[in-house]
Structure formats: C-alpha cells, structure tokens
XYZ file of C-alpha atoms in Angstrom:
732
model
C -11.281 83.858 51.429
C -7.729 84.546 53.049
C -7.748 85.643 56.916
C -7.977 89.095 57.398
C -5.190 91.031 58.702
C -5.722 92.001 62.198
C -5.643 95.491 63.080
C -6.512 98.683 61.241
C -4.790 99.263 57.845
C -5.027 101.999 55.184
C -6.449 100.732 51.950
C -7.897 102.401 48.756
C -10.679 104.917 49.790
C -10.553 104.213 53.740
C -9.840 101.831 56.349
C -9.911 98.004 56.723
C -10.593 96.628 60.275
C -10.474 93.349 61.811
C -10.315 92.689 65.631
C -10.302 89.276 67.443
C -12.862 88.879 70.212
C -14.280 85.592 69.967
C -16.382 85.938 72.991
C -18.026 89.039 72.511
C -21.538 89.376 70.431
C -20.866 92.893 69.119
C -17.991 95.100 68.557
C -17.935 99.022 67.580
C -15.259 100.719 65.933
C -15.433 104.140 67.390
C -14.192 107.287 65.508
C -13.365 110.549 67.301
C -13.376 114.081 65.757
C -9.910 114.590 67.586
C -7.730 113.405 70.503
C -9.367 115.842 73.100
C -11.105 114.039 75.893
C -14.567 114.891 75.153
C -14.420 115.095 71.224
C -17.153 113.685 69.149
C -17.790 110.139 68.561
C -19.042 108.254 65.796
C -19.468 104.315 66.172
C -19.553 102.057 63.508
C -20.717 98.406 63.890
C -18.443 95.668 62.743
C -19.612 92.253 61.252
C -18.573 89.180 62.902
C -16.795 86.667 60.592
C -15.037 83.403 60.932
C -12.670 82.643 64.020
C -14.314 85.001 66.282
C -13.021 88.429 64.281
C -14.890 91.285 63.963
C -14.436 93.304 60.628
C -15.337 96.077 58.267
C -14.360 98.571 55.789
C -15.077 102.402 56.242
C -14.495 104.673 53.438
C -13.505 108.084 53.617
C -11.008 107.625 56.654
C -7.147 107.076 56.697
C -3.759 108.137 58.009
C -4.255 109.993 61.501
C -7.757 108.685 62.533
C -8.294 108.551 65.877
C -10.338 105.458 67.192
C -11.047 102.908 69.782
C -13.198 100.043 70.266
C -16.306 99.052 72.329
C -17.148 95.506 72.969
C -20.734 93.921 73.864
C -21.238 90.498 75.590
C -22.030 88.787 78.778
C -21.242 90.061 82.479
C -20.337 86.716 83.960
C -17.166 87.324 86.113
C -17.319 83.955 87.600
C -16.739 82.484 84.162
C -14.292 85.002 82.915
C -16.593 87.067 80.787
C -16.648 90.828 81.677
C -17.685 92.915 78.808
C -18.893 96.310 79.316
C -19.410 98.765 76.129
C -19.065 101.958 78.404
C -15.489 101.208 78.575
C -13.669 102.516 75.549
C -10.700 100.047 74.530
C -7.351 100.359 72.934
C -7.093 98.328 69.633
C -4.360 95.754 70.674
C -2.862 96.394 67.211
C -2.691 100.079 67.479
C 0.309 101.671 65.771
C 0.025 104.859 67.691
C -1.580 106.074 70.923
C -2.710 109.483 71.857
C -4.090 110.979 75.082
C -3.531 110.063 78.455
C -4.818 107.475 81.059
C -6.420 109.054 84.301
C -6.330 106.804 87.431
C -10.140 107.288 88.200
C -13.189 104.751 88.728
C -14.311 105.363 84.975
C -11.524 103.241 83.736
C -12.516 100.054 85.676
C -15.355 97.979 83.966
C -16.706 96.979 87.393
C -18.088 99.338 90.177
C -15.773 100.583 92.685
C -15.766 102.467 95.850
C -14.054 105.859 96.486
C -10.716 104.299 96.947
C -11.310 102.447 93.558
C -11.305 99.085 95.330
C -14.069 96.493 93.721
C -17.679 96.565 95.021
C -18.755 93.157 95.333
C -20.572 91.348 94.085
C -19.052 92.704 90.777
C -21.352 94.723 88.750
C -20.595 96.674 85.344
C -19.699 100.198 85.843
C -22.137 102.603 83.748
C -20.059 105.613 83.377
C -17.995 106.113 80.130
C -14.222 105.750 80.178
C -13.681 107.618 76.836
C -12.615 110.951 78.460
C -10.178 109.327 80.805
C -8.297 106.898 78.527
C -6.093 106.757 75.556
C -7.087 106.267 71.836
C -5.663 104.679 68.721
C -4.364 106.537 65.887
C -3.741 105.062 62.356
C -0.127 105.448 60.990
C 2.009 104.489 58.300
C 5.801 103.917 57.699
C 6.507 106.625 54.947
C 10.324 106.218 54.647
C 12.631 103.079 54.604
C 14.946 102.216 57.600
C 18.864 101.636 56.707
C 19.621 98.195 56.378
C 20.727 95.739 59.338
C 24.369 96.009 60.201
C 24.214 92.070 60.909
C 26.944 91.840 63.583
C 28.161 88.239 63.667
C 27.410 86.527 67.252
C 30.840 86.127 68.200
C 31.876 89.883 67.672
C 28.724 91.179 69.386
C 28.909 93.145 72.658
C 25.555 94.291 74.148
C 24.904 97.601 75.830
C 21.533 97.554 77.927
C 20.262 101.243 78.339
C 17.116 103.152 78.892
C 16.184 105.595 76.383
C 15.855 108.359 78.800
C 18.449 107.303 81.318
C 21.214 107.389 78.618
C 21.079 110.965 77.523
C 18.815 112.815 80.187
C 22.118 114.390 81.751
C 24.288 114.083 78.728
C 25.546 117.391 78.160
C 26.817 116.757 74.498
C 23.257 116.461 73.483
C 21.048 119.219 72.868
C 18.670 119.719 75.570
C 15.620 119.372 73.431
C 16.620 115.865 72.587
C 17.905 114.528 75.723
C 16.313 111.401 77.318
C 14.356 110.725 73.863
C 14.737 108.611 71.045
C 16.379 111.329 69.189
C 18.799 111.756 71.620
C 19.896 108.116 71.477
C 20.468 108.942 67.601
C 22.339 112.190 68.283
C 26.043 112.060 67.020
C 27.466 112.483 70.389
C 25.721 109.508 71.906
C 26.178 107.269 68.551
C 30.093 108.366 68.894
C 30.445 107.637 72.294
C 28.849 104.048 71.866
C 31.099 103.354 68.819
C 34.055 104.655 70.752
C 33.574 102.104 73.731
C 33.421 99.327 71.245
C 29.595 98.505 71.569
C 28.178 96.607 68.578
C 24.500 96.017 69.711
C 22.227 98.421 71.647
C 19.669 96.707 74.086
C 16.790 99.230 74.975
C 14.700 98.651 77.848
C 10.823 98.395 76.950
C 9.683 101.149 74.541
C 6.178 99.765 73.758
C 3.354 101.970 74.828
C 2.706 101.674 78.661
C 0.601 102.497 81.747
C 2.013 102.783 85.276
C 0.641 100.545 87.948
C -1.947 101.977 89.962
C -0.062 101.541 93.331
C 2.947 103.445 91.788
C 0.765 106.522 90.589
C -0.906 106.525 94.036
C 2.409 107.144 95.531
C 3.750 109.698 92.818
C 6.066 107.392 90.981
C 5.875 105.529 87.659
C 7.146 102.241 86.008
C 10.334 104.057 84.574
C 11.648 100.924 83.136
C 8.511 100.196 81.100
C 7.704 96.554 81.946
C 3.916 97.370 81.987
C 2.777 97.069 78.279
C -0.284 98.804 77.245
C 0.165 98.223 73.553
C 2.336 95.802 71.507
C 2.657 97.701 68.302
C 2.963 101.545 69.540
C 6.012 102.954 70.801
C 5.924 105.059 74.218
C 5.145 108.515 73.429
C 6.675 109.911 76.640
C 10.156 108.934 75.326
C 9.916 111.235 72.166
C 10.879 114.861 71.895
C 8.290 117.515 72.997
C 8.083 118.388 69.259
C 7.053 114.840 68.232
C 4.464 114.663 71.019
C 2.852 117.589 70.163
C 2.894 116.638 66.274
C 1.266 113.293 67.266
C 1.893 109.530 67.058
C 3.038 109.651 63.584
C 5.845 111.865 64.324
C 6.864 109.730 67.389
C 6.714 106.634 65.182
C 8.804 108.403 62.848
C 11.254 109.364 65.668
C 11.791 105.747 66.642
C 12.318 104.410 63.067
C 14.789 107.201 62.245
C 16.573 106.458 65.421
C 17.114 102.736 64.344
C 18.053 103.816 61.003
C 20.651 106.246 61.993
C 22.170 103.640 64.454
C 21.998 101.172 61.626
C 24.055 103.631 59.569
C 26.493 103.898 62.106
C 26.851 99.961 62.233
C 25.047 99.555 65.645
C 22.431 97.067 65.965
C 19.070 97.840 68.111
C 17.639 94.927 70.334
C 14.339 95.717 71.965
C 13.575 94.261 75.418
C 9.676 93.147 75.140
C 7.273 92.278 77.522
C 4.662 89.773 76.053
C 4.074 87.839 79.323
C 1.679 90.192 80.764
C 0.080 93.267 80.400
C -0.508 96.556 82.553
C -4.352 95.604 83.271
C -3.149 93.913 86.575
C -5.418 91.204 88.327
C -8.860 90.187 87.819
C -10.143 93.439 89.053
C -7.782 95.850 87.218
C -8.405 98.401 84.691
C -10.397 97.747 81.467
C -8.073 99.595 78.736
C -7.690 96.817 75.973
C -7.367 93.138 76.138
C -9.467 92.827 79.481
C -12.408 94.426 77.856
C -12.104 93.029 74.465
C -12.130 89.444 75.788
C -10.501 88.589 78.876
C -11.260 84.919 78.878
C -9.750 84.765 75.168
C -6.437 86.792 75.898
C -5.595 86.057 79.490
C -4.390 82.740 81.524
C -7.176 81.305 83.926
C -6.681 79.022 86.761
C -7.725 75.692 85.238
C -11.358 74.579 85.958
C -12.078 78.405 87.634
C -12.129 80.895 84.603
C -12.950 83.427 87.062
C -9.357 83.697 88.473
C -6.172 84.378 86.670
C -3.276 82.150 86.561
C -0.521 84.418 87.315
C 3.214 83.255 86.723
C 4.469 86.641 86.228
C 3.795 88.267 89.616
C 2.220 91.236 87.775
C -1.383 90.035 88.231
C -2.020 88.499 85.051
C -0.243 86.352 82.208
C -1.066 86.068 78.581
C -2.218 82.442 77.564
C 0.253 81.292 74.853
C -1.764 78.207 74.511
C -4.286 79.939 72.436
C -3.575 80.612 68.696
C -4.987 84.222 68.784
C -2.425 85.203 71.687
C 0.349 83.625 69.727
C -0.761 85.533 66.507
C -1.028 89.083 68.494
C 2.668 88.689 69.782
C 4.087 87.318 66.351
C 2.300 90.303 64.322
C 3.889 92.309 66.856
C 7.595 91.110 66.531
C 7.092 90.884 62.742
C 6.030 94.595 62.769
C 8.879 95.840 64.936
C 11.520 93.754 62.987
C 9.834 94.454 59.304
C 8.564 98.168 59.339
C 10.460 99.519 62.535
C 13.864 97.723 61.498
C 14.888 96.270 64.917
C 17.672 93.684 64.922
C 16.364 91.397 67.633
C 14.408 90.958 70.657
C 15.154 90.213 74.305
C 12.122 88.408 75.970
C 11.114 89.417 79.556
C 10.182 86.435 81.596
C 10.431 84.527 78.347
C 9.277 80.950 80.023
C 5.614 82.266 80.331
C 5.630 82.171 76.384
C 6.517 78.522 76.410
C 3.826 77.503 78.891
C 1.097 75.292 78.883
C 0.015 76.422 82.379
C 2.400 74.463 84.768
C 4.446 72.932 82.200
C 7.093 74.814 80.152
C 8.220 73.110 76.633
C 10.977 74.561 74.596
C 8.953 73.089 71.574
C 6.028 75.073 72.485
C 3.911 76.300 69.455
C 4.808 80.009 70.403
C 8.700 79.428 70.493
C 8.567 77.073 67.528
C 6.778 79.770 65.419
C 9.656 82.241 66.270
C 12.477 79.799 65.613
C 10.895 79.051 62.032
C 9.554 82.283 60.917
C 11.751 83.394 58.022
C 12.211 87.159 59.400
C 12.459 86.231 63.104
C 14.748 83.281 63.320
C 17.590 85.198 61.578
C 17.472 88.185 64.236
C 19.220 88.044 67.385
C 16.643 86.325 69.839
C 17.207 86.269 73.631
C 15.501 84.898 76.282
C 15.145 85.993 79.982
C 14.824 82.267 80.837
C 12.631 82.227 84.164
C 9.464 83.371 85.260
C 7.917 82.783 88.750
C 5.416 79.982 88.037
C 5.952 75.986 88.520
C 9.247 74.957 86.721
C 10.086 78.519 86.074
C 13.807 78.320 86.092
C 14.972 77.244 82.493
C 18.527 78.734 81.643
C 19.819 76.587 79.209
C 16.364 75.138 78.433
C 15.506 76.967 75.546
C 16.080 75.733 71.906
C 17.640 77.284 68.942
C 17.637 80.234 67.814
C 17.168 81.356 71.474
C 20.436 82.631 73.759
C 19.530 83.207 77.092
C 20.633 85.440 79.846
C 22.885 83.252 82.061
C 22.065 83.948 85.766
C 24.540 81.104 86.980
C 27.173 83.166 85.135
C 26.347 86.249 86.955
C 26.354 84.555 90.231
C 29.350 82.630 89.884
C 31.436 85.776 88.646
C 29.748 87.704 91.649
C 30.802 85.037 94.206
C 34.273 84.506 93.119
C 35.391 88.007 93.023
C 32.893 89.705 95.454
C 31.322 87.666 98.067
C 34.210 85.318 98.376
C 36.473 88.202 98.852
C 34.261 89.462 101.462
C 34.393 86.120 103.155
C 38.223 85.898 103.075
C 38.292 89.668 104.425
C 36.293 88.655 107.395
C 38.119 85.369 107.681
C 35.060 83.507 107.681
C 36.153 81.010 104.968
C 38.643 81.031 102.009
C 35.794 81.248 99.439
C 34.418 78.771 97.033
C 36.730 76.550 94.672
C 37.571 77.826 91.298
C 35.101 75.105 89.204
C 32.140 77.129 88.868
C 34.152 80.201 87.450
C 36.148 78.119 85.373
C 32.858 76.473 83.874
C 31.573 80.204 83.107
C 34.789 81.068 81.494
C 34.481 78.310 79.134
C 30.974 78.990 77.971
C 28.916 77.202 80.519
C 28.784 73.754 78.546
C 27.039 72.299 81.290
C 24.055 74.593 80.570
C 24.477 75.125 76.771
C 26.096 71.692 75.293
C 23.948 69.632 73.188
C 24.554 66.451 71.777
C 22.394 67.086 68.946
C 24.419 69.092 66.724
C 21.379 70.692 64.988
C 20.560 72.267 68.398
C 24.189 73.105 69.406
C 24.495 76.762 69.108
C 28.181 76.954 70.797
C 28.977 79.745 73.438
C 26.943 82.373 71.773
C 23.735 80.471 73.583
C 24.938 82.313 76.726
C 24.419 85.885 77.193
C 27.151 86.454 80.047
C 26.203 89.350 82.578
C 27.288 90.388 86.061
C 25.020 93.208 86.304
C 21.671 94.126 84.585
C 18.929 97.177 84.844
C 17.584 94.754 87.637
C 19.856 94.754 90.688
C 23.052 96.663 91.803
C 25.137 98.570 89.181
C 28.622 97.295 89.367
C 29.916 100.126 91.354
C 26.999 99.400 93.739
C 28.033 95.805 94.001
C 31.356 96.636 95.482
C 29.990 99.262 97.800
C 27.061 98.078 99.460
C 26.370 95.132 101.535
C 22.652 95.643 101.620
C 20.215 97.004 99.495
C 18.792 100.559 100.092
C 15.349 100.903 98.328
C 13.605 103.261 100.535
C 12.890 105.751 97.925
C 10.528 103.040 96.387
C 8.355 103.670 99.072
C 7.688 99.804 99.843
C 9.800 99.828 103.184
C 13.019 98.325 101.708
C 10.705 94.924 100.945
C 11.330 95.100 97.425
C 14.199 93.848 95.304
C 16.445 90.864 95.759
C 18.426 90.214 99.299
C 20.806 87.850 97.357
C 23.117 90.439 96.010
C 26.573 88.679 96.612
C 27.950 92.078 97.222
C 30.654 93.685 99.432
C 31.315 97.113 100.644
C 34.920 96.535 101.059
C 34.645 98.074 104.442
C 32.420 100.986 104.201
C 28.554 101.094 103.271
C 27.739 103.444 100.632
C 29.102 105.505 97.469
C 32.696 106.668 97.769
C 34.560 109.106 95.675
C 37.373 111.814 96.554
C 34.761 114.463 95.841
C 32.502 113.277 98.830
C 32.819 115.562 101.926
C 33.349 112.684 104.116
C 36.337 111.167 101.961
C 39.121 112.846 103.684
C 37.805 111.958 107.264
C 37.415 108.205 106.459
C 40.489 106.278 107.489
C 41.683 104.431 104.625
C 39.344 105.782 102.045
C 41.862 105.662 99.516
C 42.691 102.038 99.869
C 38.535 101.303 99.932
C 38.221 103.080 96.708
C 41.238 101.392 95.126
C 40.106 97.769 96.030
C 36.674 98.592 94.636
C 37.814 99.911 91.404
C 40.250 96.606 91.125
C 37.287 94.521 91.753
C 35.320 96.402 89.080
C 38.332 95.619 86.829
C 38.266 91.988 87.527
C 34.769 91.611 86.771
C 35.198 93.381 83.251
C 38.267 91.379 82.627
C 36.352 88.151 83.339
C 33.341 89.179 81.468
C 35.298 90.109 78.285
C 37.419 87.132 78.244
C 34.687 84.706 78.873
C 33.319 82.426 76.268
C 29.856 83.803 75.338
C 28.219 87.042 74.370
C 28.878 89.887 77.069
C 26.114 92.375 78.233
C 27.426 95.775 79.786
C 24.682 97.873 81.627
C 24.849 101.548 80.504
C 27.220 103.548 82.986
C 28.747 100.410 84.711
C 31.796 101.196 82.130
C 32.633 104.357 84.295
C 31.012 103.165 87.786
C 27.726 104.840 88.037
C 25.734 104.569 91.203
C 22.084 104.110 92.299
C 22.973 104.757 95.850
C 22.182 101.193 96.677
C 18.773 100.819 95.217
C 18.737 97.564 93.475
C 15.274 97.685 92.223
C 14.839 101.205 90.617
C 12.302 100.409 88.336
C 9.993 103.463 89.713
C 12.996 105.975 89.750
C 12.542 108.390 86.836
C 15.069 110.671 88.180
C 18.847 111.092 88.886
C 18.912 107.601 90.672
C 18.539 105.977 87.108
C 19.828 108.589 84.690
C 23.525 108.244 83.854
C 25.527 110.903 85.390
C 28.220 111.920 82.831
C 30.374 114.249 85.193
C 32.995 111.650 85.824
C 35.788 111.669 88.706
C 39.324 110.737 87.392
C 39.010 107.200 88.651
C 35.895 106.810 86.669
C 37.576 107.838 83.520
C 40.418 105.386 84.215
C 37.590 102.927 84.471
C 36.038 103.827 81.336
C 39.527 103.780 79.389
C 39.933 100.192 80.909
C 36.706 99.103 79.598
C 37.359 100.747 76.188
C 40.797 98.993 75.979
C 39.368 95.574 76.910
C 36.871 95.764 74.342
C 39.354 96.767 71.709
C 41.656 93.792 72.807
C 38.507 91.289 72.527
C 37.607 92.752 68.836
C 41.311 92.253 67.827
C 41.862 88.606 69.361
C 39.351 85.926 68.442
C 40.901 83.697 71.080
C 39.427 85.788 73.594
C 36.046 85.001 72.061
C 35.812 81.324 71.217
C 32.680 80.196 69.195
C 32.586 76.542 70.002
C 32.802 74.542 73.355
C 36.426 73.535 74.271
C 37.247 69.848 74.543
C 40.451 70.153 76.421
C 42.197 68.611 73.195
C 44.310 69.550 70.138
C 42.090 70.665 67.383
C 43.358 69.237 63.854
C 46.650 70.508 63.099
C 47.584 71.739 66.610
C 49.895 70.470 69.371
C 48.301 72.543 71.914
C 45.042 71.838 73.595
C 42.046 74.260 72.896
C 41.588 74.711 76.359
C 43.875 73.809 79.402
C 43.808 74.853 83.110
C 46.889 74.670 85.612
C 47.519 75.634 89.176
C 49.962 78.237 90.775
C 52.794 75.953 89.989
C 52.177 75.386 86.383
C 50.736 71.871 86.895
C 47.475 70.890 85.232
C 44.163 71.166 87.230
C 42.396 67.911 87.157
C 40.055 65.750 89.450
C 40.045 66.558 93.014
C 42.177 69.549 92.544
C 39.461 71.524 91.126
C 37.286 71.214 94.438
C 40.011 72.845 96.698
C 39.804 76.469 97.405
C 43.759 76.935 97.555
C 43.515 76.555 93.841
C 41.543 79.793 93.535
C 45.059 80.922 92.124
C 44.768 79.311 88.684
C 45.516 79.763 85.023
C 43.554 79.174 81.890
C 45.387 78.548 78.541
C 43.506 78.834 75.340
C 45.290 77.973 72.039
C 44.886 80.703 69.415
C 45.517 78.440 66.554
C 41.499 77.419 65.954
C 41.093 81.188 65.261
C 44.150 82.170 63.480
C 45.300 84.270 66.691
C 48.064 84.226 69.358
C 47.821 81.867 72.298
C 46.197 83.550 75.463
C 47.094 82.908 78.936
C 44.673 84.187 81.687
C 46.229 84.266 85.322
C 43.790 84.628 88.057
C 44.507 85.291 91.723
C 41.352 84.807 93.887
C 42.725 85.067 97.507
C 43.840 87.633 99.699
C 47.462 87.192 99.492
C 50.022 87.762 96.742
C 50.850 84.634 94.844
C 53.982 83.708 92.967
C 52.636 82.164 89.600
C 54.629 79.757 87.589
C 53.290 80.670 83.993
C 51.984 77.708 82.085
C 54.167 76.200 79.446
C 52.950 76.952 75.785
C 54.708 76.770 72.530
C 58.267 77.888 71.594
C 57.421 81.574 72.456
C 57.248 84.201 75.405
C 54.219 85.332 77.292
C 53.835 89.049 76.947
C 51.736 90.818 79.636
C 48.657 92.392 77.777
C 46.785 93.604 80.947
C 46.815 93.642 84.462
C 43.867 94.283 86.615
C 46.156 96.183 89.230
C 46.452 98.940 86.187
C 44.306 101.987 86.864
C 44.654 103.030 83.418
C 45.566 100.553 80.739
C 47.238 103.409 78.489
C 49.870 104.513 80.946
C 50.506 100.804 82.127
C 51.133 99.675 78.501
C 53.758 102.411 77.836
C 55.738 100.950 80.836
C 55.172 97.500 79.697
C 56.485 98.121 76.144
C 59.822 99.472 77.600
C 60.544 96.222 79.537
C 59.671 93.231 77.385
C 59.544 89.953 79.187
C 62.388 87.564 78.089
C 62.632 83.812 77.602
C 60.366 80.779 76.835
C 57.000 80.508 78.347
C 58.191 77.290 80.143
C 60.367 79.547 82.516
C 58.529 82.700 83.238
C 57.175 83.634 86.636
C 54.850 86.151 87.812
C 53.902 87.767 91.081
C 50.044 88.349 91.154
C 48.636 90.842 93.858
C 46.078 89.679 95.737
C 42.569 89.390 94.176
C 43.814 90.278 90.754
C 43.639 89.174 86.976
C 46.242 89.198 84.067
C 46.158 88.561 80.415
C 49.156 87.415 78.481
C 49.629 86.939 74.654
C 52.187 84.668 73.188
C 54.811 86.140 71.151
C 57.253 84.215 69.113
C 61.057 84.528 70.417
C 63.062 86.451 68.078
C-alpha cells in the first residue's frame, strides 16, 4: 500500500485525511458547521496506520469544509509529551485558514494564571480552545497559473518587498487593492517594477502567521511575518477585504492570481519562507498546531532532556530536521507553493537550522540534499540566509548547489568602504580600510564561493549581493543616522543590531528640503548632497559587482524608517513606502533605473564565472585586472595600503562579447588625479559618474564632449568619495 498523502484532500464523494502524530494515542477530525466561534462541531475518530499516521475517509464532505484536529496522548512534560484534546489544532497541511486566534488562557495547553504565565507544576488546562482559535478550510486550485518567466541567473535583479508595504500608500493603485496581493498585481505596480528594471520580486513571508504574545500585549504585530502558523496557507490579512469576506478559497485564488499576472509580465516571484521555527514559542507557548499534535516529534529538544527545547533561532523553538516527518512537511509545503501556486523560488530564513543535527551543520544534510535533488525544487531559485544563532551558525559560502546565499561579507565590506570608512576620514580618526575586501566583493567573493570541484562551482551567482535588507537600516537611513532609533518598538531601543557601519554625514536624522529645519541647518544642502552621492556610490558598486544584486523596495528613491533598524513590528507609515517623492528622490530613482538598464545592456557588468586574472582564449586582455591611481598594476603589498583606496578595476568584455569596462573608484576624502588604466586600441568613454545627480541630464552633456585619444593616455580627476564607469569605444 503506497504511503498516504498527508493533509486533507478532496476525493470522489468525500475527503481523504492523513495526519502524522506518532506519539499520540488517538486523533479526532473535527468538522464545524461554519467558521463562527461557537459553531456546531462533529468529531470523527481517525484510524492509526503505519508510521504514526492517523487516517480516514469521510463521505459527503468537500471543498469549503471547516475543520480542526484534537490529539489524545500522555501528559508528561518532562519527557516532551503534552497532549490535550481540549485544544483545537490547525492541520499543519491546511491550505486555508479562517477565524482569529485570541490571546487568552484557553489557547494554552497548560494551566495559566491571570497574566497567562504557566502555573507549576504544569497541568493540562480543561477549557476548550475552539472558540478562540483558527480553523482549517479545504480548498482547491481551480485555474492554471501562467508559466514561469525563467529569468537566467546572470540577468536576475531581486527586489525585496512586503505585500502591504509596497502598495499601501501607492495612489496609482485603487484604495480597495492597496496593501494586498491584488495590489501587487495591479497594472500600476507591475509597470513600476518593470520600468525600474527588476526581474524578480521577493516577497517577505506570506504564510499564515500568529503574532507573538509580547507584541500583542503592546498593541503591535509581527508585520514582517516571521512567525509562521501554517506552511501551506496564505496569510489572510494580506488579501483584499472582498477576498477575506468570501473566505480562504478566494484568498488563495488572489495569491495565485497575483503570481500568474506577474508571470505574464515577465516577473518572477520568490517567497521568503520560515521553516526554522513556528509561532508557538517556547515550551510554555501556545497550543495551536504542531505543539499539541506531537511536540516531541516536530521540535528540536535538548539532548537527554526532552522536556526542554533546543533553540537555535532565538524564537523559542526550532523544528527538528533530523526527523523524516519534519523534512516531509517542509518539502511538501515547498512543492505545493512551487507546483500549485506557481512561485519561482524560495529564500530560506535562518537556513542553517534546516541543515542541523543539533550542534552540527552539514551542507549534505538530508533536508538540503532533498531540495537539491527534487525534480521541481532544484530547478528553481533557491536562496539561503546562511546563519542562525546556534553553534557553528555562520555558514556564508557553506551551502552546496543549488543554493545561493545572502552574502553578509559583501554587505559589510561595501558599507565599510563607502560609509563607515568615510566617517572615519571625516573625523580624522584614520584613513579607512585598504581596498582588498571591496575588490574581493566586486569580483564575486571567490574566497567564499569558489569551489575546486567543478560539479559544485556555481560561479558568481552563488552570491546574493546586498547592502541593505528588510532587517536593518534602509539605504537612506544608513547615510542619515549614526545610531539606531527603535524606540517605537517599545523595547527601550535594545533590539536591532548596533553594528550598522553607518554615518549621518554630520546631522543625525532624516533630512529633505521640505523639512522645517532644513533652512535653519548650516550646510544642509551639502549634507544632503553627500548623502545622495554615497547612496549612488553604493548602488553603482552593487550593480557592477559580480553576483546577483538584491535591492530593498524603496531604497531606489531613498525611503526612510526614521532610524528604525528593526521595524518588524511597525505595520504603519514607518514601514510602508511613501511614494510622495522629493526632487532628489526622483533623481536617485532615475539613477537606479539607468544603472539597471546599463547592467542589462552590458554583460561585462555581470560576469558569470570567477575571474582568473589572465586572458581567456583568444583574448589579449586579462579577464580582470586592478590598477592604482597612476595606472600601475596593484599586487602584493600594495593591496593592504589604504592609500590605494583610489583604484581601478578593468574587466575584459571579450568573454561576454561586450565592450571592456573600467570602474574607477575614489574612496578618499580628497580629489584624485587618475591616470586611466591602459586597455586595447580604444578610448574610454565616461558612461556614469556618481557625482551626477541625474544621469539623463549628465549623459546629454557628455555626448557633446566625447573624450579623445587612446586609453593609455587618458586621465581623469575624481571627486572625493566617488565612482565612475567607463566603456571602451574603438577609435575611429
């Protein structure tokens, strides 16, 4: 007999049910008359079969059935068994969720006091949780999603966005659609994403969630959504009011419709997914799904002490991927979102947890190998956040094919070179770091991702290059604040990282000419000018670096979070994009659009393989070479000298059938005369300068005064802290 499909599936005449709970003694399938809190309930006893799976088939039920689960078994907290049939549980495979979880004592499996703290010794709570929690709803997929755009990796530009934050304030989107899945798919949103030059939209978590108790007590929510309740159901609160009223099937249809419309526009959709932990908290958290179903089976426990969770996520619990059923749950979820919802890839939050045997991480862990060998998943865009907070938790570059990983070394190196080092020079504390780290990151981070085994060498696409992400300062705040300002999170500014590598350029806080204090601040125009130039430097670096660039929504026009570098609980104007742009913001937006067009047009800006510093076959120019301000090659000791923060990177365009590219960098506080590196029998034509406020107007000026002469005789004066791109043009 083949293994049963886990979950609840419509079959001829009824529903087929299969739920995994190996340590339970009995399991009930509970059908409700409606989604009302006190709706009538009918219970069906499921049969225990092989492998700890409880199953059954009920005739007369189908799409739209509202249901939950109740698990029976021992109450033995010290050994990790905490069964309580008074608690209604969400099916881990539920495709749709209805209702609301109330933060009340009844949603705990153990007795609590008036403040919902556990009463010791732990005893089972006898109150029914059904009126106070969510229920599952059976759904289907009635229409086909448009085919995948299948953007090649070396053409990919990722745009990280939140479903609500992207369009909540977007006036070009109708009010009823703003902040929803449908709003993301609206023609105005799609046109903006396309016009910017984005190929791939990465959405912050859209799995059904439950906000942490400490946030609810403070009147806040988990806006980012890293608090998963169900791995198959979409989060209802991000759907339109119309879809929410119509029910979970309409919510799912809206999500699938969004994916389909984006595909038709040639835009990929990647989901940020959280399989490392759930919303149920620590050992005395809420009983919502996995904890009540079989806590010992699903969660990681301290070796030799099954009554305690082994937490490597900082969220109270961690799923145990050494267990086959946990791997199956995650893999089935991934296949569902990829196969039936149609998404194009996944970014795994705290992905090291997925490859753990408690203390030890392995890139060949069964879970990671399963993704790598799955016929559907292995061909998608698979991205890891390569760390968690457990032992051996930093694994940037430590994942194997097909994983690309977020490159935090890239983030820190670029921030240091353009921001914190500039701050040090401004304050005359030191000359800043040498250029070696920046050069390594521009080249694709071969130190992290290079593999001697050709079968595992993915080239530069292994590195997801980013300078900002949802977690941390926005780009504008990175150049506007020396310190985080997270007071609105109500944690006394203790949350969020202190290692921001930021600089306020002389004034702490957001600054725009429309601010009342702008006219009264001495040098305000200069401060704003230097900030925007630094942002352009960062964008230029990002988009000429080998690897896959990721841009955070709104950074392209300098959005602010008012210094909050951990806005996970700010479902308000702090996090929502403000589309009312000042002139300088539109100029920055034009710059990003121009750079993305340039990157698309010139493969030399996005090399796929690691350079060797030697000519490729049939070429006379090295694939990659580096020079100092005098046009002399950089090598050996010269790399570690801060004076060489004024340097040049020359990439041969011949391997990609393109023009040669010269990137000239001045990372010092003084203007520098640069003798441009010698290339072929051609001249260097200035293509972009980070001192240009708007590239369109600057290009018009450049075209009227083309540079003369061969590359071995050209010179240029670079402004302090600035960046230029040159392309080789044959001498006529």
